[in-house]
Amino acid sequence: MNNRTKHMGIDVLSVMKGIVDSHVKHYQNDFDIDTESLRGAALKKEQKGFLYGCAGNVGHGF
């Protein structure tokens, strides 16, 4: 099945914050640090990809 739905105008950090709030039990405030790191990296001109995962206790940015 070829489903190519485009989602435009989405505040990705707000969506990620909602996921962190509903799935991470401890260290939720660390997401504020991760957000600043992501914003800083996004301002750089080289190509990049971001991976962020959260499970149970903490979230991790890569």
mmCIF file of C-alpha atoms in Angstrom:
data_model
loop_
_atom_site.group_PDB
_atom_site.id
_atom_site.type_symbol
_atom_site.label_atom_id
_atom_site.label_comp_id
_atom_site.label_asym_id
_atom_site.label_seq_id
_atom_site.Cartn_x
_atom_site.Cartn_y
_atom_site.Cartn_z
ATOM 1 C CA MET A 1 0.000 0.000 0.000
ATOM 2 C CA ASN A 2 1.407 3.374 -1.002
ATOM 3 C CA ASN A 3 0.173 5.969 1.473
ATOM 4 C CA ARG A 4 2.037 9.257 1.074
ATOM 5 C CA THR A 5 0.251 11.575 3.444
ATOM 6 C CA LYS A 6 1.938 14.925 3.978
ATOM 7 C CA HIS A 7 1.626 16.664 7.308
ATOM 8 C CA MET A 8 2.530 20.320 7.021
ATOM 9 C CA GLY A 9 2.543 23.135 9.547
ATOM 10 C CA ILE A 10 3.036 20.812 12.508
ATOM 11 C CA ASP A 11 4.992 21.958 15.566
ATOM 12 C CA VAL A 12 7.155 18.856 15.882
ATOM 13 C CA LEU A 13 8.561 19.835 19.276
ATOM 14 C CA SER A 14 5.039 20.218 20.705
ATOM 15 C CA VAL A 15 4.124 16.766 19.438
ATOM 16 C CA MET A 16 7.318 15.306 20.888
ATOM 17 C CA LYS A 17 6.663 17.068 24.226
ATOM 18 C CA GLY A 18 3.199 15.510 24.341
ATOM 19 C CA ILE A 19 4.696 12.075 23.763
ATOM 20 C CA VAL A 20 7.313 12.630 26.470
ATOM 21 C CA ASP A 21 4.653 13.866 28.911
ATOM 22 C CA SER A 22 2.481 10.815 28.348
ATOM 23 C CA HIS A 23 5.188 8.126 28.217
ATOM 24 C CA VAL A 24 8.154 9.231 30.348
ATOM 25 C CA LYS A 25 7.853 8.841 34.116
ATOM 26 C CA HIS A 26 11.119 10.427 35.264
ATOM 27 C CA TYR A 27 13.358 13.232 34.019
ATOM 28 C CA GLN A 28 10.653 14.860 31.870
ATOM 29 C CA ASN A 29 12.412 18.212 32.330
ATOM 30 C CA ASP A 30 15.407 16.841 30.421
ATOM 31 C CA PHE A 31 13.316 17.298 27.288
ATOM 32 C CA ASP A 32 13.848 21.049 27.679
ATOM 33 C CA ILE A 33 17.599 20.454 27.327
ATOM 34 C CA ASP A 34 17.014 18.167 24.343
ATOM 35 C CA THR A 35 14.807 20.833 22.744
ATOM 36 C CA GLU A 36 17.573 23.434 22.976
ATOM 37 C CA SER A 37 20.064 20.964 21.476
ATOM 38 C CA LEU A 38 17.697 20.207 18.592
ATOM 39 C CA ARG A 39 17.092 23.916 17.922
ATOM 40 C CA GLY A 40 20.834 24.613 17.908
ATOM 41 C CA ALA A 41 21.535 21.726 15.551
ATOM 42 C CA ALA A 42 18.709 22.787 13.225
ATOM 43 C CA LEU A 43 20.371 26.175 12.744
ATOM 44 C CA LYS A 44 23.526 24.555 11.380
ATOM 45 C CA LYS A 45 23.745 24.262 7.597
ATOM 46 C CA GLU A 46 24.978 20.689 7.163
ATOM 47 C CA GLN A 47 22.566 17.866 6.449
ATOM 48 C CA LYS A 48 21.382 16.026 9.483
ATOM 49 C CA GLY A 49 18.858 13.576 10.758
ATOM 50 C CA PHE A 50 17.377 13.359 14.228
ATOM 51 C CA LEU A 51 16.264 10.375 16.198
ATOM 52 C CA TYR A 52 14.490 10.726 19.507
ATOM 53 C CA GLY A 53 13.115 7.872 21.525
ATOM 54 C CA CYS A 54 11.465 7.628 24.901
ATOM 55 C CA ALA A 55 10.494 4.665 26.967
ATOM 56 C CA GLY A 56 9.404 4.254 30.535
ATOM 57 C CA ASN A 57 11.809 6.371 32.495
ATOM 58 C CA VAL A 58 13.718 8.666 30.123
ATOM 59 C CA GLY A 59 13.967 10.078 26.617
ATOM 60 C CA HIS A 60 17.072 9.996 24.447
ATOM 61 C CA GLY A 61 18.093 12.228 21.568
ATOM 62 C CA PHE A 62 20.543 11.002 18.945
#
